[in-house]
Structure formats: C-alpha cells, structure tokens
Amino acid sequence: MLELAAQLLGRTRSRTPFVVATVTSVAGSAPRQPGSSLVVNADGTVLGNVSGGCVDAAVHEACQRMLAGDHRPRALRFGYSDADALGVGLTCGGTIELLLRHHDPATEPWLETALADAASGHAVAVATIVRGPDTRLGRTIVARPGRPVAGTLGDELLDQVAGAQTTGALHAGRTGTIELGVADGCCREPMTLLVETSAPPPRMLVFGAIDHASALARLGSFLGYRVTVCDARATFATPERFPDAEVVVEWPHRYLGSQAEAGLLDRRTVVCVLTHDPKFDLPLLTSALRMPVAYVGAMGSRRTHEERLNRLREAGLTSDELDRLHSPIGLDLGARTPQETALSIAAEIVAHRHGGSGAPLSTGVPIHHGVPSSGALAHSI
C-alpha cells in the first residue's frame, strides 16, 4: 500500500473507504513481489496492480465484493493449472497469495499519517498480520525511526516482538514477510507479518568526475538511487557536467567519512570508485571496505587491481574486507563507451543486490532471485 501513498492520501483525507489487495507471498515466476498492491474505491476506480495483468481483473471483483459486503480481511491465492490458466490463473506459471483489507480512514487514524510519511519521503514501515488466527488477521502496527511503535496486534508481548522485527526491517529498507512462531513465546500459534517499508532512496556515491561517472549517475538515478558525484578537483566536479547527481567538491575519503559520521549511509549504499588515482583510491577504499555498505567497486585494469590490493593489504585490510571489493568493477558486457561501461557497473550492482549470477537467462538460471515461497524477510535482514 505504501507504494501508492501519494495517490491514496486524497482518499484518506476525504475519509473515503477503499479496499487494498496486497501481495503477501510469491512462488515461481509471479511477476510482482510482496508489498505490491491494488486499490479499489467504491466507484470501482483502481490504483496499482498485483500481477501485471494476469489476475488483476479477478482481484478487482473480489475487492468490489468486499466493499459491498463483508469487510473482514480475507486471503486469496492464485496459481497456474491446466484448468484455470486461461481463466484467472497466472499464465506465467507462478503462484501469488494476497490479503484483502477494507480501510475506513475515519476509524483508522494511523492510516493517514503513515501514508503522509511515505509520500513525503520519510521512513515508515507498516506491519500487518497476513496469516494466523482469524481474530488477528489484518491487525496492523506502524514503525518509524526513533519513535515508539504505534498500533497493536492485540497482545503486548506480540507487539514488542513484532515491533522489534518491523523496526529492523525498516532500518534495512526491506519489504517482505516475517514469521512469528510459538517458540518465540509471543503467540500461541504461528503468524506471518507482512512488513511494507517506505524509506528514503538508497544512495549511490560515485567518486571521480569523469565521463563514466556522468553515464553511471544517469543510470543510478534511473534505478532509484540518490546519486552523489564527488571529486576533489573543482574544475571537473560541476553541476553542468552531472545534471543527474548532487555534486560535491571534496577529498573522497573525507566526504565518505563525513557522510558515515552523520548517519547518512546504510546497508543499501553503493560506492563506486572511478578515480584511477592512488592518492584518492587508497584512503577511500580503506574506509569504504570497513563500512557496512552494500557494494564497493573500483575501476581499473587487472594490473591496477593487483597493485591496489597489495597497497590495501599494507594499509592493514584483512582478507575478508578485501573480498568485498568488486574490482575491476562491472560485468563482462564487452563494453567500450562510457555509457556501456556504466551499464556493466549498474548490472553488477543489481546482480549483487538480488543474488543474480550475471549469466544469460537462456542458460537456465533462475529468472527470479531471492524470493522463497514464503517471501520470507527474516533471512534477508
């Protein structure tokens, strides 16, 4: 639902009821992931989608029935079979499970504030019980950084455990499911929480104001990153050369350190070192490889890479820290131009983020990575 926050704000402020169908679990080649939502108003107006078209019409009908009748949360499941493939089945061969929830903004004060946070770019997470006892199905809590968890799942201990898990998901910037079991001591029977997270865009820090950086900044922005290009040379680091990025004139390692000290980096941050100059590269990489960021890559030939590794070892970096370095940066695409090189770098970042191999799909590698049948989030945090 949070992915549609900006469009839903008008409905909540006008106290217009609506039904949200949210993907809670996927398996196989299902086209959309947990957290994807379709919203239906009483007049039949639709926002979003949950399947890219395969079952959206059937979900729309189910939402309209809920608006007109029983408002209790309910689960739906759609999968492929010979019998229903041409009806409401997923013709791509996957399976999705959804939860339908009726929302009345007049009786849910948390709803408008959570949507307003998401629409304005503030971090917020909404956790909903999507599997478990009927009496708890659809109950929701809301987490924000540095603030107590709002709402209740119906039990104080359950709220504490689920609140901690939801806050952890928020800090990681992840949307998915969390399993709460009897062994956790917080519930008498297993439950599944769907955590929908809205967080500020992840950061891409590009060091080195060269043509490759300009192309990479454009791709990074397209992929949803907040891109910063940093270089100590004011002549080259200008907004005119990098219209798709924030431009900073500073020694790279100093800028990286200042951002870390200010708490502006997280486990989604990617660092791309394109400077080709040891006086910039070495102090920068020494710092970056010791930070809990998602990805650190450095441009250079294989000879440059070996020389760089030797110097980093001399600087005291461990084998585990050096193993985090992606160098030479990028995947083998046969790239020649700055634009093609930027594409190879972006492709490696995406593959690393989702566990992709970088191999052609035609070789039989999985099409969808990192989404087990339960959509479990706990293993990815």
Coordinates of C-alpha atoms in Angstrom, one line a residue:
M1 CA 0.0 0.0 0.0
L2 CA 2.9 2.4 0.8
E3 CA 4.0 2.3 -2.9
L4 CA 0.7 4.1 -3.7
A5 CA 0.9 6.5 -0.7
A6 CA 0.8 9.7 -2.7
Q7 CA -2.3 8.7 -4.6
L8 CA -4.1 7.3 -1.5
L9 CA -3.6 10.5 0.6
G10 CA -6.6 12.2 -1.1
R11 CA -8.8 9.3 -0.2
T12 CA -7.8 9.2 3.4
R13 CA -8.2 13.0 3.8
S14 CA -11.7 12.9 2.3
R15 CA -12.5 9.9 4.5
T16 CA -13.3 7.7 1.5
P17 CA -13.3 3.9 2.3
F18 CA -11.3 1.6 0.0
V19 CA -10.1 -2.0 -0.3
V20 CA -6.4 -2.9 -0.7
A21 CA -5.3 -6.2 -2.1
T22 CA -1.6 -6.8 -1.2
V23 CA 0.7 -9.5 -2.4
T24 CA 1.9 -11.4 0.7
S25 CA 3.7 -14.3 -0.8
V26 CA 5.0 -15.4 -4.3
A27 CA 6.5 -18.5 -5.8
G28 CA 7.8 -19.3 -9.2
S29 CA 7.5 -16.7 -11.9
A30 CA 5.0 -14.5 -10.3
P31 CA 5.5 -11.0 -11.8
R32 CA 5.2 -8.8 -8.7
Q33 CA 6.7 -9.1 -5.2
P34 CA 5.3 -9.0 -1.6
G35 CA 4.0 -5.5 -0.8
S36 CA 2.7 -4.8 -4.3
S37 CA -0.9 -3.6 -4.0
L38 CA -4.1 -3.0 -6.0
V39 CA -6.6 -0.5 -4.5
V40 CA -10.3 -0.3 -5.3
N41 CA -12.7 2.6 -4.4
A42 CA -16.5 2.2 -4.0
D43 CA -16.9 3.6 -7.5
G44 CA -14.7 0.9 -9.0
T45 CA -11.7 3.1 -9.6
V46 CA -8.4 1.2 -9.5
L47 CA -4.9 2.1 -8.5
G48 CA -1.8 -0.2 -8.9
N49 CA -1.7 -3.9 -9.8
V50 CA -0.7 -7.2 -8.2
S51 CA 0.1 -9.4 -11.2
G52 CA 1.0 -7.3 -14.2
G53 CA -2.4 -8.2 -15.6
C54 CA -2.8 -11.9 -15.1
V55 CA -5.3 -11.9 -12.2
D56 CA -5.9 -8.2 -11.7
A57 CA -9.5 -8.4 -13.0
A58 CA -10.4 -11.2 -10.6
V59 CA -8.8 -9.4 -7.7
H60 CA -10.7 -6.2 -8.7
E61 CA -14.0 -8.1 -8.5
A62 CA -13.1 -9.6 -5.1
C63 CA -12.3 -6.1 -3.8
Q64 CA -15.7 -4.7 -5.1
R65 CA -17.5 -7.6 -3.3
M66 CA -15.7 -6.7 0.0
L67 CA -16.7 -3.0 -0.4
A68 CA -20.3 -4.0 -0.9
G69 CA -20.5 -6.6 1.9
D70 CA -18.3 -8.4 4.5
H71 CA -15.4 -6.1 5.5
R72 CA -13.4 -8.7 7.4
P73 CA -9.9 -9.3 6.0
R74 CA -9.6 -12.4 3.7
A75 CA -6.8 -14.2 1.9
L76 CA -6.7 -15.1 -1.8
R77 CA -4.5 -17.4 -3.7
F78 CA -3.9 -17.6 -7.5
G79 CA -1.7 -20.1 -9.3
Y80 CA -1.2 -21.8 -12.6
S81 CA -3.0 -25.1 -13.5
D82 CA -4.3 -26.6 -16.7
A83 CA -7.9 -25.9 -15.5
D84 CA -7.5 -22.2 -14.7
A85 CA -4.6 -21.0 -16.8
L86 CA -6.9 -19.2 -19.3
G87 CA -9.3 -18.0 -16.5
V88 CA -7.8 -16.3 -13.5
G89 CA -4.6 -18.3 -13.3
L90 CA -1.1 -16.9 -13.6
T91 CA -0.2 -17.9 -17.1
C92 CA 3.5 -17.2 -16.4
G93 CA 3.5 -20.3 -14.1
G94 CA 3.8 -18.7 -10.7
T95 CA 1.7 -18.5 -7.6
I96 CA 0.7 -15.5 -5.5
E97 CA -1.1 -15.1 -2.2
L98 CA -2.8 -11.9 -1.3
L99 CA -4.6 -10.3 1.6
L100 CA -7.7 -8.1 1.1
R101 CA -8.3 -5.4 3.7
H102 CA -11.1 -2.9 3.9
H103 CA -9.9 0.5 5.1
D104 CA -12.1 3.3 6.6
P105 CA -9.9 6.3 7.2
A106 CA -12.5 7.7 9.7
T107 CA -11.8 4.8 12.1
E108 CA -8.0 4.2 11.3
P109 CA -6.1 7.3 12.5
W110 CA -2.7 5.7 11.8
L111 CA -3.5 5.4 8.1
E112 CA -3.3 9.0 7.0
T113 CA -0.1 9.7 9.0
A114 CA 1.7 6.6 7.6
L115 CA 0.7 7.4 4.1
A116 CA 1.8 11.1 4.6
D117 CA 5.2 9.9 5.8
A118 CA 5.7 7.6 2.9
A119 CA 4.5 10.2 0.3
S120 CA 6.9 12.8 1.8
G121 CA 9.9 10.5 1.7
H122 CA 10.1 9.9 5.5
A123 CA 11.0 6.4 6.7
V124 CA 8.0 4.4 7.8
A125 CA 7.0 0.7 8.0
V126 CA 3.5 -0.9 8.3
A127 CA 3.4 -4.5 9.5
T128 CA 0.2 -6.5 9.1
I129 CA -0.8 -10.0 10.2
V130 CA -1.5 -11.8 6.9
R131 CA -1.6 -15.4 8.2
G132 CA -2.7 -16.5 11.6
P133 CA -5.8 -16.6 13.8
D134 CA -8.9 -15.1 12.2
T135 CA -9.3 -12.8 15.2
R136 CA -5.9 -11.2 14.5
L137 CA -5.8 -11.2 10.7
G138 CA -5.4 -7.7 9.3
R139 CA -4.2 -6.1 12.5
T140 CA -1.5 -3.5 12.0
I141 CA 1.4 -1.7 13.7
V142 CA 3.4 1.2 12.4
A143 CA 7.1 1.8 13.0
R144 CA 9.2 5.0 12.5
P145 CA 12.9 5.6 13.3
G146 CA 13.4 6.8 16.8
R147 CA 9.8 6.6 17.8
P148 CA 7.6 4.1 19.7
V149 CA 5.7 1.6 17.5
A150 CA 2.1 2.7 17.0
G151 CA -0.9 0.5 17.0
T152 CA -1.4 -3.0 18.4
L153 CA -1.6 -6.6 17.2
G154 CA -3.8 -7.4 20.2
D155 CA -1.1 -8.6 22.7
E156 CA 1.6 -6.6 24.5
L157 CA 4.3 -9.2 24.1
L158 CA 3.4 -9.8 20.5
D159 CA 3.6 -6.1 19.9
Q160 CA 7.1 -6.0 21.4
V161 CA 8.5 -8.8 19.3
A162 CA 6.8 -7.7 16.1
G163 CA 7.7 -4.1 16.7
A164 CA 11.4 -5.0 17.0
Q165 CA 11.3 -7.1 13.9
T166 CA 9.4 -4.4 12.0
T167 CA 11.9 -1.7 13.1
G168 CA 14.8 -3.9 11.9
A169 CA 13.1 -4.3 8.5
L170 CA 12.7 -0.5 8.3
H171 CA 16.4 0.1 9.0
A172 CA 17.2 -2.4 6.3
G173 CA 14.8 -0.8 3.9
R174 CA 13.2 -4.2 3.1
T175 CA 9.6 -5.2 2.3
G176 CA 8.6 -8.9 2.9
T177 CA 7.3 -11.3 5.4
I178 CA 8.4 -12.2 8.9
E179 CA 7.4 -15.5 10.6
L180 CA 6.5 -15.4 14.3
G181 CA 6.3 -18.9 15.8
V182 CA 5.2 -20.4 19.1
A183 CA 8.8 -20.9 20.0
D184 CA 9.2 -17.1 20.1
G185 CA 6.9 -17.1 23.1
C186 CA 4.8 -14.3 21.8
C187 CA 1.9 -16.2 20.3
R188 CA 0.1 -19.4 20.8
E189 CA 0.0 -20.3 17.1
P190 CA 2.3 -19.3 14.2
M191 CA 1.7 -16.0 12.5
T192 CA 3.1 -14.2 9.5
L193 CA 3.6 -10.5 9.3
L194 CA 3.9 -8.6 6.1
V195 CA 6.1 -5.6 6.5
E196 CA 5.7 -2.9 4.0
T197 CA 8.6 -0.4 4.1
S198 CA 8.9 3.1 2.7
A199 CA 12.4 4.6 3.1
P200 CA 14.4 7.4 1.5
P201 CA 16.1 6.3 -1.7
P202 CA 19.3 4.3 -1.3
R203 CA 22.5 6.2 -2.1
M204 CA 25.0 5.8 -4.9
L205 CA 28.3 7.5 -4.2
V206 CA 30.4 7.9 -7.3
F207 CA 34.0 9.1 -6.8
G208 CA 35.8 10.6 -9.8
A209 CA 34.3 13.3 -12.1
I210 CA 34.9 11.5 -15.4
D211 CA 32.7 10.7 -18.4
H212 CA 31.9 7.2 -17.0
A213 CA 30.7 8.9 -13.8
S214 CA 28.2 11.0 -15.8
A215 CA 26.8 8.0 -17.5
L216 CA 26.7 6.0 -14.3
A217 CA 24.9 8.9 -12.5
R218 CA 22.2 8.8 -15.1
L219 CA 21.7 5.1 -14.8
G220 CA 21.8 5.2 -11.0
S221 CA 19.1 7.9 -10.9
F222 CA 17.0 5.8 -13.3
L223 CA 17.3 2.8 -10.9
G224 CA 16.0 4.9 -8.0
Y225 CA 19.3 5.9 -6.3
R226 CA 20.1 9.3 -4.8
V227 CA 23.3 9.8 -6.7
T228 CA 26.3 11.9 -5.5
V229 CA 29.4 12.5 -7.6
C230 CA 32.4 13.6 -5.5
D231 CA 35.8 14.7 -6.7
A232 CA 38.5 17.0 -5.2
R233 CA 39.0 18.8 -8.5
A234 CA 36.6 21.7 -8.7
T235 CA 37.3 22.1 -12.5
F236 CA 35.8 18.8 -13.3
A237 CA 33.2 18.4 -10.5
T238 CA 30.5 20.8 -11.7
P239 CA 26.7 20.5 -11.8
E240 CA 26.7 21.2 -15.5
R241 CA 28.7 18.0 -16.2
F242 CA 26.5 15.9 -13.9
P243 CA 22.9 17.0 -14.2
D244 CA 21.6 13.7 -12.7
A245 CA 23.5 13.9 -9.5
E246 CA 24.4 16.0 -6.4
V247 CA 28.0 17.3 -7.0
V248 CA 30.5 17.6 -4.1
V249 CA 34.0 19.1 -4.3
E250 CA 35.9 17.4 -1.5
W251 CA 38.6 14.8 -1.0
P252 CA 36.8 11.5 -1.5
H253 CA 37.7 9.8 1.8
R254 CA 36.9 12.9 3.8
Y255 CA 33.4 13.2 2.2
L256 CA 32.7 9.5 2.8
G257 CA 33.8 9.8 6.4
S258 CA 31.6 12.8 6.9
Q259 CA 28.5 11.0 5.5
A260 CA 29.1 8.0 7.7
E261 CA 29.5 10.1 10.8
A262 CA 26.3 11.9 10.0
G263 CA 24.4 8.6 9.7
L264 CA 23.6 9.2 6.1
L265 CA 24.9 5.8 4.8
D266 CA 23.2 2.4 5.3
R267 CA 23.3 -1.2 4.1
R268 CA 21.8 -0.2 0.8
T269 CA 24.5 2.3 -0.1
V270 CA 26.7 1.6 -3.1
V271 CA 30.2 3.1 -3.5
C272 CA 31.8 3.3 -7.0
V273 CA 35.4 4.4 -7.2
L274 CA 36.3 5.6 -10.7
T275 CA 39.2 7.9 -9.8
H276 CA 42.2 5.8 -11.1
D277 CA 44.5 7.7 -8.7
P278 CA 46.1 6.0 -5.7
K279 CA 46.1 9.2 -3.6
F280 CA 42.3 9.2 -3.9
D281 CA 41.6 5.5 -4.2
L282 CA 43.6 4.1 -1.3
P283 CA 42.3 6.1 1.6
L284 CA 38.8 6.0 0.2
L285 CA 38.8 2.2 -0.3
T286 CA 40.4 1.7 3.1
S287 CA 37.5 3.4 4.7
A288 CA 34.7 2.1 2.4
L289 CA 35.6 -1.6 2.8
R290 CA 35.3 -1.3 6.6
M291 CA 31.8 0.3 6.4
P292 CA 28.6 -1.7 6.4
V293 CA 27.5 -0.6 2.9
A294 CA 26.0 -2.8 0.2
Y295 CA 28.6 -2.6 -2.5
V296 CA 32.1 -1.2 -3.1
G297 CA 33.5 -1.3 -6.6
A298 CA 36.7 0.2 -8.2
M299 CA 37.6 0.8 -11.8
G300 CA 41.0 -0.2 -13.2
S301 CA 42.9 -2.8 -15.2
R302 CA 43.7 -6.1 -13.7
R303 CA 47.3 -4.9 -13.1
T304 CA 46.0 -1.8 -11.3
H305 CA 43.7 -4.1 -9.3
E306 CA 46.6 -6.3 -8.1
E307 CA 48.7 -3.3 -7.2
R308 CA 45.8 -1.8 -5.4
L309 CA 45.2 -5.0 -3.4
N310 CA 48.9 -5.1 -2.3
R311 CA 48.7 -1.5 -1.1
L312 CA 45.4 -2.1 0.7
R313 CA 47.0 -5.1 2.5
E314 CA 49.9 -2.9 3.5
A315 CA 47.3 -0.5 4.9
G316 CA 46.0 -3.3 7.2
L317 CA 42.9 -4.5 5.4
T318 CA 42.0 -8.1 6.1
S319 CA 41.2 -10.8 3.5
D320 CA 37.5 -10.6 4.4
E321 CA 37.5 -6.9 3.9
L322 CA 39.3 -7.2 0.6
D323 CA 36.9 -9.9 -0.6
R324 CA 34.1 -7.2 -0.5
L325 CA 35.8 -5.2 -3.3
H326 CA 34.4 -5.6 -6.8
S327 CA 37.3 -4.9 -9.0
P328 CA 37.7 -4.5 -11.9
I329 CA 34.2 -3.0 -11.5
G330 CA 31.3 -4.3 -13.6
L331 CA 30.2 -7.3 -15.5
D332 CA 31.6 -8.6 -18.8
L333 CA 29.4 -7.0 -21.4
G334 CA 32.2 -6.2 -23.9
A335 CA 31.7 -2.5 -23.0
R336 CA 33.6 0.1 -24.9
T337 CA 31.9 3.5 -24.4
P338 CA 31.3 5.3 -21.0
Q339 CA 27.6 4.5 -21.4
E340 CA 28.2 0.8 -22.0
T341 CA 30.7 0.7 -19.1
A342 CA 28.1 2.4 -16.8
L343 CA 25.6 -0.3 -17.9
S344 CA 28.0 -3.1 -16.9
I345 CA 28.6 -1.4 -13.5
A346 CA 24.9 -1.0 -12.9
A347 CA 24.2 -4.6 -14.0
E348 CA 26.7 -5.8 -11.4
I349 CA 25.2 -3.7 -8.7
V350 CA 21.7 -5.1 -9.5
A351 CA 23.0 -8.7 -9.6
H352 CA 24.8 -8.3 -6.3
R353 CA 21.8 -6.8 -4.7
H354 CA 19.4 -9.6 -5.7
G355 CA 21.8 -12.5 -5.8
G356 CA 21.9 -12.8 -9.6
S357 CA 24.7 -14.6 -11.4
G358 CA 25.0 -12.3 -14.4
A359 CA 24.6 -15.3 -16.7
P360 CA 22.2 -15.2 -19.7
L361 CA 18.7 -16.4 -18.7
S362 CA 18.8 -18.7 -21.7
T363 CA 21.3 -20.9 -19.9
G364 CA 18.6 -22.0 -17.5
V365 CA 19.5 -19.8 -14.4
P366 CA 16.5 -18.8 -12.3
I367 CA 14.6 -15.8 -13.6
H368 CA 13.6 -14.6 -10.1
H369 CA 16.1 -14.5 -7.3
G370 CA 15.8 -14.0 -3.6
V371 CA 12.1 -14.7 -3.2
P372 CA 11.5 -18.0 -1.4
S373 CA 8.0 -19.4 -1.5
S374 CA 7.1 -17.8 1.8
G375 CA 8.5 -14.4 0.7
A376 CA 10.5 -14.6 4.0
L377 CA 12.2 -11.4 5.0
A378 CA 13.8 -12.7 8.2
H379 CA 16.5 -14.5 6.2
S380 CA 17.4 -11.3 4.3
I381 CA 17.9 -8.9 7.2

